mmCIF file of C-alpha atoms in Angstrom:
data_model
loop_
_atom_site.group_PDB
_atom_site.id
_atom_site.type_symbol
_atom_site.label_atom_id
_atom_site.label_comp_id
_atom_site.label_asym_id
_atom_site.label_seq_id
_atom_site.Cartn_x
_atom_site.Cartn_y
_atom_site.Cartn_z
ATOM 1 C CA UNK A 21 -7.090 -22.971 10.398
ATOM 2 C CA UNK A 22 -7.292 -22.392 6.739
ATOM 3 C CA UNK A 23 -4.330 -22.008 4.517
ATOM 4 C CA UNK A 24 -4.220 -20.733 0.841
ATOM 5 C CA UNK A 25 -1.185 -22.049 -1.572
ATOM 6 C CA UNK A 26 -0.337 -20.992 -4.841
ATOM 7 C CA UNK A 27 1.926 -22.295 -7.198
ATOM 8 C CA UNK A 28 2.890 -21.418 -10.758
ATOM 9 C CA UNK A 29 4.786 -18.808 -10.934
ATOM 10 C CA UNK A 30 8.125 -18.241 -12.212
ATOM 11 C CA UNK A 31 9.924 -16.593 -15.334
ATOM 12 C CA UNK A 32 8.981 -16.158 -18.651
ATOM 13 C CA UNK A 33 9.554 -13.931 -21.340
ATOM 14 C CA UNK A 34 7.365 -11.498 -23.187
ATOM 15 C CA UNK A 35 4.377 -12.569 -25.036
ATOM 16 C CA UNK A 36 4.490 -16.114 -22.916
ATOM 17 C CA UNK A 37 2.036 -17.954 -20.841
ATOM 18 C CA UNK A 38 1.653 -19.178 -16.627
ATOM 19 C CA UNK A 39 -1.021 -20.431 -15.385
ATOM 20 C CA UNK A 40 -1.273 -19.706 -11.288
ATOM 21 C CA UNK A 41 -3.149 -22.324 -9.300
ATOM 22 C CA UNK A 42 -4.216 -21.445 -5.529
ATOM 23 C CA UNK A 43 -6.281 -24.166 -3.111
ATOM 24 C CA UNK A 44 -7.442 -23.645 0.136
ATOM 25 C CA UNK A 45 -7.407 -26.413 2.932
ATOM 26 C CA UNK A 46 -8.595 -25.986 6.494
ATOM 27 C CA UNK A 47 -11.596 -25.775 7.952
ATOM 28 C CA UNK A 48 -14.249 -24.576 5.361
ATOM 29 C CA UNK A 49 -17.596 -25.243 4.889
ATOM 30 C CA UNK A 50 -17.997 -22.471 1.854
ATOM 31 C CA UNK A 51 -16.483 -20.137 -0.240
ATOM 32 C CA UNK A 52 -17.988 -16.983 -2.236
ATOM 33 C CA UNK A 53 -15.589 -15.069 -4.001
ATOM 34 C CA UNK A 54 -11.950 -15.543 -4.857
ATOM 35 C CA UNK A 55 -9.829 -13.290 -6.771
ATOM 36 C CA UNK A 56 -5.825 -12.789 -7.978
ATOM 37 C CA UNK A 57 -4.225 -9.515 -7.026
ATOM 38 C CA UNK A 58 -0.472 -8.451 -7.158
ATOM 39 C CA UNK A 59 1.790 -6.309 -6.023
ATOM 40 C CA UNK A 60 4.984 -4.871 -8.059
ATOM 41 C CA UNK A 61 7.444 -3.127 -5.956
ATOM 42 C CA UNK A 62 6.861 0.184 -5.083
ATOM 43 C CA UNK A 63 3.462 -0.130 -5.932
ATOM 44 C CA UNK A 64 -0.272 -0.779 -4.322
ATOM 45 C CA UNK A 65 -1.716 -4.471 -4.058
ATOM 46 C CA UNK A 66 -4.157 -4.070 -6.601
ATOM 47 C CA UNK A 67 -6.715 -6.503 -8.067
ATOM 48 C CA UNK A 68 -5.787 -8.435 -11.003
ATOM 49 C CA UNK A 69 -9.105 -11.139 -11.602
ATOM 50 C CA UNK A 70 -12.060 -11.769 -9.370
ATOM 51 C CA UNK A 71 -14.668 -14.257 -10.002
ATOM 52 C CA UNK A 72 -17.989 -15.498 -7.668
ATOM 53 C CA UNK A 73 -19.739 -18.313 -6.436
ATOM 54 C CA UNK A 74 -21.740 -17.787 -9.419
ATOM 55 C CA UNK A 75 -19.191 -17.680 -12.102
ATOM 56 C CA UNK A 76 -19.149 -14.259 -12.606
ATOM 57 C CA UNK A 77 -15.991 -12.517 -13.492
ATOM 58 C CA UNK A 78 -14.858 -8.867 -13.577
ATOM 59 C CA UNK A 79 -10.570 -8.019 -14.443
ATOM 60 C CA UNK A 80 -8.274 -5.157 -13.962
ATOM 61 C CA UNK A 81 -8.548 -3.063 -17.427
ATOM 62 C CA UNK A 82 -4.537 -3.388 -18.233
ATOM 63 C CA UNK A 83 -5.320 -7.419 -18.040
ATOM 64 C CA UNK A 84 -8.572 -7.970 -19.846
ATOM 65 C CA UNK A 85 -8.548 -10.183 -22.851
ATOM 66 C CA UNK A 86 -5.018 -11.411 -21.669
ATOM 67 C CA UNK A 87 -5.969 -13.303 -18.347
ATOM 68 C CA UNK A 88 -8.586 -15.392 -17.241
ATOM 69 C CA UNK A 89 -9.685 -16.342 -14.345
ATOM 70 C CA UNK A 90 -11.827 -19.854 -13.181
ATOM 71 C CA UNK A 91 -12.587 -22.073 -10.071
ATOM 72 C CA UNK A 92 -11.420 -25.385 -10.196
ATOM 73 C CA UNK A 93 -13.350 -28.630 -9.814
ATOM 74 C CA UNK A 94 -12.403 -29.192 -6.602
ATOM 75 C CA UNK A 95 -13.636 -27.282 -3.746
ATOM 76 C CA UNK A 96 -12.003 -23.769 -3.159
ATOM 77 C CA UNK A 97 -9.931 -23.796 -5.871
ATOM 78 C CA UNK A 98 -8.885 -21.240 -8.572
ATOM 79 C CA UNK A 99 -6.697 -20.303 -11.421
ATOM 80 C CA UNK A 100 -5.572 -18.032 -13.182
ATOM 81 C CA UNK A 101 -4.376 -18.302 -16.757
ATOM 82 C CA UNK A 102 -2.315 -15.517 -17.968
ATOM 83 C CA UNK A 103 -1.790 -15.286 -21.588
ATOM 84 C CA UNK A 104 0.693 -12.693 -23.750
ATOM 85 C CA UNK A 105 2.175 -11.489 -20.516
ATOM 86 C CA UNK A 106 4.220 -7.925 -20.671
ATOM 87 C CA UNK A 107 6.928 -6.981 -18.819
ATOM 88 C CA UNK A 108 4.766 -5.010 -16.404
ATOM 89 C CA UNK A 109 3.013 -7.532 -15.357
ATOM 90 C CA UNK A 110 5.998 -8.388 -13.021
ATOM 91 C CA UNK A 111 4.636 -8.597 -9.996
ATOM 92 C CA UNK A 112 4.068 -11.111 -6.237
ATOM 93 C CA UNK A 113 0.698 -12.483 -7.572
ATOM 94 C CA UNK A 114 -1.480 -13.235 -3.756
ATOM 95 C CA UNK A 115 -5.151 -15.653 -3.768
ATOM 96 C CA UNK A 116 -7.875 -14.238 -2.117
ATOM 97 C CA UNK A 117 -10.825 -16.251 -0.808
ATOM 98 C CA UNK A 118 -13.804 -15.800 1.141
ATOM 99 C CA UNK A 119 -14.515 -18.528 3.085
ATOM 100 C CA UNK A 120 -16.348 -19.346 6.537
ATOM 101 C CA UNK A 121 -15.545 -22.500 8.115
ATOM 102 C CA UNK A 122 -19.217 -23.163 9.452
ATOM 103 C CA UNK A 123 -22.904 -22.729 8.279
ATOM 104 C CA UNK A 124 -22.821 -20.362 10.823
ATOM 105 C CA UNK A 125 -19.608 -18.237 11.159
ATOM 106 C CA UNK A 126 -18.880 -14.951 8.977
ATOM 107 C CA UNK A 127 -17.078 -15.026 5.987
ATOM 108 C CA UNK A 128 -13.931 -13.738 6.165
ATOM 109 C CA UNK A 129 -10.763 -13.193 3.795
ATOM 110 C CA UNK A 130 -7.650 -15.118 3.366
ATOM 111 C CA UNK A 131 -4.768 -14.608 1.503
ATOM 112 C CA UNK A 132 -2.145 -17.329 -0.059
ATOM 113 C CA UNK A 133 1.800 -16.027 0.720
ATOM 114 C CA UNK A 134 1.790 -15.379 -3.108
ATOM 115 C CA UNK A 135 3.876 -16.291 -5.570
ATOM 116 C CA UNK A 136 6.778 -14.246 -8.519
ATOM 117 C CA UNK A 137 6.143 -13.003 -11.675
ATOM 118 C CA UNK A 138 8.460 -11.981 -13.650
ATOM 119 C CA UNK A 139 8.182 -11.154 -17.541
ATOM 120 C CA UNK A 140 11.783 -10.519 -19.345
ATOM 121 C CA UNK A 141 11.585 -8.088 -22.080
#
């Protein structure tokens, strides 16, 4: 069984920092991608950061410049650093990983339980 955890979150006012961390534990053998979305209420999960096996990295327009995502040095592990956060960026942050726990099982995508946001104006 594999289980994602984040941590990190909290409250913070305008123009402030937070740096997420998620890890997966379980059963893996590898990972590809893992990414950040969130969801504000009312409002679609939507992607936030996503970054590859490979290091590359592609973010949400109304983020870019502000946030930044990377893996960690241990295995399955990812961050995201959020710089001169707004008010909208209020939001359950979730991790996302691809993972299979076998050379030769499919990959398939977990999600953390996610973890607050909240910017005060």
């Amino acid at each position: 069984q594999v289980q994602l955890v984040e941590s990190g979150g909290g409250l913070v006012q305008a123009g402030g920092s937070l740096r997420l961390s998620c890890a997966a534990s379980g059963s893996i053998f590898s990972s590809t991608a893992m990414g950040w979305y969130r969801q504000a209420p009312g409002k679609r999960r939507e992607l936030v950061a996503r970054i590859t096996s490979g290091g590359s990295t592609n973010y949400a327009d109304s983020v870019r410049g502000r946030f930044t995502i990377s893996r960690g040095n241990a295995l399955n592990t990812v961050y995201l650093q959020m710089n001169s956060l707004k008010p909208e960026d209020t939001a359950v942050y979730y991790c996302s990983q691809l993972l299979r726990s076998t050379l030769y099982s499919g990959y398939n995508n977990y999600w953390g339980q996610g973890t607050q946001v909240t910017v005060s104006s």
